[in-house]
């Protein structure tokens, strides 16, 4: 009888082991793919000219001027994506009648071609920072709206010359990035 009980106990242990082994194969696994989408920053520079026909896109061809004149050139930045802080700067390049860049000292150039920036822009380190965040689809006030060419300072060496005013603008996010454009971090390298 001891043998029968021992055989029965061995059978129960083997049965339990086989059931436990089977249970080990019943498992499940799952993976969650969490996609995090970031917002984007995108801006566009707009240049306009006030004419007798109204406000028109700034022409592609050069505008002829004479010393002592003021030319309408309205430069502003449109925010095409998420709310952003915006900064901009402009560079004046003068080409002689042969198309070569003229080497003009910065102080002299400021006396010859004068550009006054708008009231909502603050200058720091050569950049002009817009004083408020710009909402999606909105535009800044003009960075500038006129270019003044001084009469007495524009001597004969400037005859048949061409002046370009190149505008560069940058934007960074406003979320978790300070209260103003000047305080904001993450501006691209110059």
PDB file of C-alpha atoms in Angstrom:
ATOM      1  CA  UNK A   1       0.000   0.000   0.000  1.00  0.00           C
ATOM      2  CA  UNK A   2       2.879   2.278   0.732  1.00  0.00           C
ATOM      3  CA  UNK A   3       3.952   1.781  -2.834  1.00  0.00           C
ATOM      4  CA  UNK A   4       0.526   2.731  -4.154  1.00  0.00           C
ATOM      5  CA  UNK A   5       0.434   5.876  -2.024  1.00  0.00           C
ATOM      6  CA  UNK A   6       3.997   6.712  -3.048  1.00  0.00           C
ATOM      7  CA  UNK A   7       3.155   6.122  -6.724  1.00  0.00           C
ATOM      8  CA  UNK A   8      -0.010   8.194  -6.366  1.00  0.00           C
ATOM      9  CA  UNK A   9       1.933  11.019  -4.665  1.00  0.00           C
ATOM     10  CA  UNK A  10       4.550  10.913  -7.423  1.00  0.00           C
ATOM     11  CA  UNK A  11       1.794  11.057 -10.039  1.00  0.00           C
ATOM     12  CA  UNK A  12       0.223  14.083  -8.293  1.00  0.00           C
ATOM     13  CA  UNK A  13       3.604  15.838  -8.117  1.00  0.00           C
ATOM     14  CA  UNK A  14       4.272  15.108 -11.804  1.00  0.00           C
ATOM     15  CA  UNK A  15       0.778  16.292 -12.720  1.00  0.00           C
ATOM     16  CA  UNK A  16       1.254  19.477 -10.700  1.00  0.00           C
ATOM     17  CA  UNK A  17       4.651  20.066 -12.295  1.00  0.00           C
ATOM     18  CA  UNK A  18       3.235  19.588 -15.770  1.00  0.00           C
ATOM     19  CA  UNK A  19       0.354  21.996 -15.059  1.00  0.00           C
ATOM     20  CA  UNK A  20       2.762  24.572 -13.632  1.00  0.00           C
ATOM     21  CA  UNK A  21       4.999  24.192 -16.671  1.00  0.00           C
ATOM     22  CA  UNK A  22       2.004  24.746 -18.916  1.00  0.00           C
ATOM     23  CA  UNK A  23       0.933  27.840 -16.997  1.00  0.00           C
ATOM     24  CA  UNK A  24       4.375  29.333 -17.533  1.00  0.00           C
ATOM     25  CA  UNK A  25       3.684  29.429 -21.263  1.00  0.00           C
ATOM     26  CA  UNK A  26       0.507  31.495 -20.898  1.00  0.00           C
ATOM     27  CA  UNK A  27       2.022  35.004 -20.883  1.00  0.00           C
ATOM     28  CA  UNK A  28       1.221  38.232 -22.639  1.00  0.00           C
ATOM     29  CA  UNK A  29       3.251  41.221 -23.710  1.00  0.00           C
ATOM     30  CA  UNK A  30       2.326  44.638 -25.097  1.00  0.00           C
ATOM     31  CA  UNK A  31       4.164  47.772 -26.190  1.00  0.00           C
ATOM     32  CA  UNK A  32       2.733  51.270 -26.184  1.00  0.00           C
ATOM     33  CA  UNK A  33       3.948  53.691 -28.833  1.00  0.00           C
ATOM     34  CA  UNK A  34       3.534  57.182 -27.410  1.00  0.00           C
ATOM     35  CA  UNK A  35       3.972  59.852 -30.043  1.00  0.00           C
ATOM     36  CA  UNK A  36       4.809  63.320 -28.809  1.00  0.00           C
ATOM     37  CA  UNK A  37       4.377  66.069 -31.365  1.00  0.00           C
ATOM     38  CA  UNK A  38       6.137  69.376 -30.910  1.00  0.00           C
ATOM     39  CA  UNK A  39       4.822  72.652 -32.172  1.00  0.00           C
ATOM     40  CA  UNK A  40       6.733  74.527 -34.847  1.00  0.00           C
ATOM     41  CA  UNK A  41       8.128  77.997 -35.270  1.00  0.00           C
ATOM     42  CA  UNK A  42       7.962  79.588 -38.719  1.00  0.00           C
ATOM     43  CA  UNK A  43       8.154  83.216 -39.823  1.00  0.00           C
ATOM     44  CA  UNK A  44       8.268  85.175 -43.067  1.00  0.00           C
ATOM     45  CA  UNK A  45       9.665  88.628 -43.819  1.00  0.00           C
ATOM     46  CA  UNK A  46       7.318  90.917 -45.716  1.00  0.00           C
ATOM     47  CA  UNK A  47       8.475  94.053 -47.527  1.00  0.00           C
ATOM     48  CA  UNK A  48       5.986  96.619 -48.765  1.00  0.00           C
ATOM     49  CA  UNK A  49       6.091 100.045 -50.378  1.00  0.00           C
ATOM     50  CA  UNK A  50       3.572 102.839 -49.971  1.00  0.00           C
ATOM     51  CA  UNK A  51       2.782 104.178 -53.470  1.00  0.00           C
ATOM     52  CA  UNK A  52       0.200 106.422 -55.109  1.00  0.00           C
ATOM     53  CA  UNK A  53      -1.739 103.205 -55.837  1.00  0.00           C
ATOM     54  CA  UNK A  54      -1.632 102.180 -52.170  1.00  0.00           C
ATOM     55  CA  UNK A  55       0.412  99.575 -50.351  1.00  0.00           C
ATOM     56  CA  UNK A  56       2.206  97.230 -52.785  1.00  0.00           C
ATOM     57  CA  UNK A  57       4.820  94.488 -52.405  1.00  0.00           C
ATOM     58  CA  UNK A  58       8.303  95.992 -52.545  1.00  0.00           C
ATOM     59  CA  UNK A  59       9.554  95.809 -56.151  1.00  0.00           C
ATOM     60  CA  UNK A  60      12.223  93.334 -57.223  1.00  0.00           C
ATOM     61  CA  UNK A  61      13.957  95.920 -59.393  1.00  0.00           C
ATOM     62  CA  UNK A  62      16.048  98.693 -57.807  1.00  0.00           C
ATOM     63  CA  UNK A  63      14.286 101.887 -56.794  1.00  0.00           C
ATOM     64  CA  UNK A  64      16.007 104.958 -58.236  1.00  0.00           C
ATOM     65  CA  UNK A  65      16.713 107.729 -55.762  1.00  0.00           C
ATOM     66  CA  UNK A  66      18.437 111.072 -55.583  1.00  0.00           C
ATOM     67  CA  UNK A  67      20.299 112.478 -52.580  1.00  0.00           C
ATOM     68  CA  UNK A  68      17.908 114.068 -50.116  1.00  0.00           C
ATOM     69  CA  UNK A  69      15.020 111.691 -50.856  1.00  0.00           C
ATOM     70  CA  UNK A  70      13.092 109.302 -48.649  1.00  0.00           C
ATOM     71  CA  UNK A  71      11.948 105.935 -49.969  1.00  0.00           C
ATOM     72  CA  UNK A  72       9.047 103.957 -48.587  1.00  0.00           C
ATOM     73  CA  UNK A  73      10.278 100.503 -47.572  1.00  0.00           C
ATOM     74  CA  UNK A  74       8.168  98.759 -44.960  1.00  0.00           C
ATOM     75  CA  UNK A  75       9.727  95.655 -43.417  1.00  0.00           C
ATOM     76  CA  UNK A  76       7.728  93.493 -41.015  1.00  0.00           C
ATOM     77  CA  UNK A  77       7.669  89.865 -39.919  1.00  0.00           C
ATOM     78  CA  UNK A  78       4.657  87.535 -40.110  1.00  0.00           C
ATOM     79  CA  UNK A  79       4.371  84.638 -37.662  1.00  0.00           C
ATOM     80  CA  UNK A  80       3.184  81.590 -39.585  1.00  0.00           C
ATOM     81  CA  UNK A  81       3.138  79.047 -36.749  1.00  0.00           C
ATOM     82  CA  UNK A  82       3.072  78.928 -32.938  1.00  0.00           C
ATOM     83  CA  UNK A  83       3.239  82.045 -30.740  1.00  0.00           C
ATOM     84  CA  UNK A  84       6.836  83.310 -30.878  1.00  0.00           C
ATOM     85  CA  UNK A  85       9.322  85.950 -29.833  1.00  0.00           C
ATOM     86  CA  UNK A  86      10.905  87.661 -32.840  1.00  0.00           C
ATOM     87  CA  UNK A  87      14.105  89.556 -33.422  1.00  0.00           C
ATOM     88  CA  UNK A  88      15.502  91.079 -36.612  1.00  0.00           C
ATOM     89  CA  UNK A  89      18.406  93.053 -37.960  1.00  0.00           C
ATOM     90  CA  UNK A  90      19.230  94.725 -41.222  1.00  0.00           C
ATOM     91  CA  UNK A  91      22.386  95.272 -43.173  1.00  0.00           C
ATOM     92  CA  UNK A  92      23.043  98.027 -45.693  1.00  0.00           C
ATOM     93  CA  UNK A  93      25.341  97.130 -48.566  1.00  0.00           C
ATOM     94  CA  UNK A  94      26.332  99.741 -51.152  1.00  0.00           C
ATOM     95  CA  UNK A  95      27.648  98.714 -54.565  1.00  0.00           C
ATOM     96  CA  UNK A  96      29.616 101.111 -56.776  1.00  0.00           C
ATOM     97  CA  UNK A  97      28.735 101.680 -60.436  1.00  0.00           C
ATOM     98  CA  UNK A  98      30.829  98.606 -61.403  1.00  0.00           C
ATOM     99  CA  UNK A  99      28.956  96.338 -58.989  1.00  0.00           C
ATOM    100  CA  UNK A 100      31.710  96.130 -56.359  1.00  0.00           C
ATOM    101  CA  UNK A 101      30.895  96.453 -52.673  1.00  0.00           C
ATOM    102  CA  UNK A 102      31.996  99.837 -51.380  1.00  0.00           C
ATOM    103  CA  UNK A 103      33.970  99.856 -48.136  1.00  0.00           C
ATOM    104  CA  UNK A 104      32.201 102.507 -46.066  1.00  0.00           C
ATOM    105  CA  UNK A 105      32.805 103.063 -42.345  1.00  0.00           C
ATOM    106  CA  UNK A 106      29.721 102.278 -40.262  1.00  0.00           C
ATOM    107  CA  UNK A 107      29.445 105.836 -38.878  1.00  0.00           C
ATOM    108  CA  UNK A 108      29.697 107.332 -42.377  1.00  0.00           C
ATOM    109  CA  UNK A 109      27.111 104.889 -43.714  1.00  0.00           C
ATOM    110  CA  UNK A 110      24.675 105.828 -40.932  1.00  0.00           C
ATOM    111  CA  UNK A 111      25.041 109.484 -41.970  1.00  0.00           C
ATOM    112  CA  UNK A 112      24.385 108.705 -45.637  1.00  0.00           C
ATOM    113  CA  UNK A 113      21.547 106.186 -45.331  1.00  0.00           C
ATOM    114  CA  UNK A 114      19.357 106.594 -42.278  1.00  0.00           C
ATOM    115  CA  UNK A 115      16.808 104.041 -41.111  1.00  0.00           C
ATOM    116  CA  UNK A 116      14.656 104.630 -38.057  1.00  0.00           C
ATOM    117  CA  UNK A 117      13.223 101.547 -36.411  1.00  0.00           C
ATOM    118  CA  UNK A 118       9.661 101.277 -35.149  1.00  0.00           C
ATOM    119  CA  UNK A 119       8.672 102.060 -31.566  1.00  0.00           C
ATOM    120  CA  UNK A 120       7.824  98.447 -30.716  1.00  0.00           C
ATOM    121  CA  UNK A 121      11.400  97.289 -31.342  1.00  0.00           C
ATOM    122  CA  UNK A 122      14.260  97.416 -28.810  1.00  0.00           C
ATOM    123  CA  UNK A 123      17.906  97.309 -29.962  1.00  0.00           C
ATOM    124  CA  UNK A 124      20.440  95.099 -28.184  1.00  0.00           C
ATOM    125  CA  UNK A 125      23.768  93.854 -29.543  1.00  0.00           C
ATOM    126  CA  UNK A 126      22.935  94.714 -33.158  1.00  0.00           C
ATOM    127  CA  UNK A 127      19.546  92.963 -33.070  1.00  0.00           C
ATOM    128  CA  UNK A 128      16.120  94.548 -32.744  1.00  0.00           C
ATOM    129  CA  UNK A 129      13.812  92.583 -30.438  1.00  0.00           C
ATOM    130  CA  UNK A 130      10.054  92.889 -30.854  1.00  0.00           C
ATOM    131  CA  UNK A 131       8.575  94.052 -27.540  1.00  0.00           C
ATOM    132  CA  UNK A 132       5.705  91.541 -27.475  1.00  0.00           C
ATOM    133  CA  UNK A 133       5.107  87.939 -28.388  1.00  0.00           C
ATOM    134  CA  UNK A 134       3.601  87.517 -31.856  1.00  0.00           C
ATOM    135  CA  UNK A 135       0.561  85.259 -32.087  1.00  0.00           C
ATOM    136  CA  UNK A 136      -0.047  82.699 -34.819  1.00  0.00           C
ATOM    137  CA  UNK A 137      -0.989  84.440 -38.078  1.00  0.00           C
ATOM    138  CA  UNK A 138      -0.171  87.907 -36.729  1.00  0.00           C
ATOM    139  CA  UNK A 139       2.487  90.375 -37.904  1.00  0.00           C
ATOM    140  CA  UNK A 140       4.896  92.643 -36.101  1.00  0.00           C
ATOM    141  CA  UNK A 141       4.677  96.370 -36.434  1.00  0.00           C
ATOM    142  CA  UNK A 142       7.193  97.492 -39.087  1.00  0.00           C
ATOM    143  CA  UNK A 143      10.848  97.131 -38.175  1.00  0.00           C
ATOM    144  CA  UNK A 144      11.221 100.260 -40.302  1.00  0.00           C
ATOM    145  CA  UNK A 145       9.053 101.979 -42.900  1.00  0.00           C
ATOM    146  CA  UNK A 146      11.313 104.525 -44.594  1.00  0.00           C
ATOM    147  CA  UNK A 147      14.877 104.849 -45.805  1.00  0.00           C
ATOM    148  CA  UNK A 148      16.358 108.366 -45.855  1.00  0.00           C
ATOM    149  CA  UNK A 149      19.187 109.226 -48.247  1.00  0.00           C
ATOM    150  CA  UNK A 150      21.052 112.289 -46.976  1.00  0.00           C
ATOM    151  CA  UNK A 151      21.626 115.049 -49.493  1.00  0.00           C
ATOM    152  CA  UNK A 152      24.828 116.785 -48.372  1.00  0.00           C
ATOM    153  CA  UNK A 153      26.576 113.564 -47.309  1.00  0.00           C
ATOM    154  CA  UNK A 154      25.944 111.758 -50.616  1.00  0.00           C
ATOM    155  CA  UNK A 155      28.804 113.110 -52.691  1.00  0.00           C
ATOM    156  CA  UNK A 156      29.576 112.337 -56.348  1.00  0.00           C
ATOM    157  CA  UNK A 157      31.254 109.063 -55.412  1.00  0.00           C
ATOM    158  CA  UNK A 158      27.729 107.666 -54.867  1.00  0.00           C
ATOM    159  CA  UNK A 159      26.496 108.408 -58.399  1.00  0.00           C
ATOM    160  CA  UNK A 160      25.119 105.318 -60.177  1.00  0.00           C
ATOM    161  CA  UNK A 161      25.496 103.267 -57.003  1.00  0.00           C
ATOM    162  CA  UNK A 162      23.075 100.670 -55.739  1.00  0.00           C
ATOM    163  CA  UNK A 163      22.133 100.182 -52.076  1.00  0.00           C
ATOM    164  CA  UNK A 164      20.658  96.965 -50.706  1.00  0.00           C
ATOM    165  CA  UNK A 165      18.969  96.691 -47.341  1.00  0.00           C
ATOM    166  CA  UNK A 166      18.968  93.047 -46.317  1.00  0.00           C
ATOM    167  CA  UNK A 167      16.688  91.994 -43.454  1.00  0.00           C
ATOM    168  CA  UNK A 168      17.305  88.904 -41.334  1.00  0.00           C
ATOM    169  CA  UNK A 169      14.680  87.719 -38.829  1.00  0.00           C
ATOM    170  CA  UNK A 170      14.659  84.930 -36.257  1.00  0.00           C
ATOM    171  CA  UNK A 171      12.038  83.495 -33.916  1.00  0.00           C
ATOM    172  CA  UNK A 172      12.005  81.328 -30.783  1.00  0.00           C
ATOM    173  CA  UNK A 173       9.220  79.773 -28.772  1.00  0.00           C
ATOM    174  CA  UNK A 174       7.519  81.715 -26.009  1.00  0.00           C
ATOM    175  CA  UNK A 175       6.445  78.692 -23.939  1.00  0.00           C
ATOM    176  CA  UNK A 176       8.667  78.335 -20.857  1.00  0.00           C
ATOM    177  CA  UNK A 177      11.121  80.852 -22.318  1.00  0.00           C
ATOM    178  CA  UNK A 178      11.061  84.087 -20.364  1.00  0.00           C
ATOM    179  CA  UNK A 179       8.680  87.024 -20.430  1.00  0.00           C
ATOM    180  CA  UNK A 180      10.209  89.022 -23.304  1.00  0.00           C
ATOM    181  CA  UNK A 181      12.184  88.448 -26.473  1.00  0.00           C
ATOM    182  CA  UNK A 182      15.315  89.885 -24.860  1.00  0.00           C
ATOM    183  CA  UNK A 183      15.028  87.417 -21.938  1.00  0.00           C
ATOM    184  CA  UNK A 184      14.320  84.452 -24.209  1.00  0.00           C
ATOM    185  CA  UNK A 185      16.891  81.717 -24.767  1.00  0.00           C
ATOM    186  CA  UNK A 186      17.596  79.566 -27.795  1.00  0.00           C
ATOM    187  CA  UNK A 187      18.267  82.236 -30.404  1.00  0.00           C
ATOM    188  CA  UNK A 188      20.180  80.820 -33.388  1.00  0.00           C
ATOM    189  CA  UNK A 189      23.850  81.708 -33.710  1.00  0.00           C
ATOM    190  CA  UNK A 190      24.481  84.932 -35.654  1.00  0.00           C
TER     191      UNK A 190
END
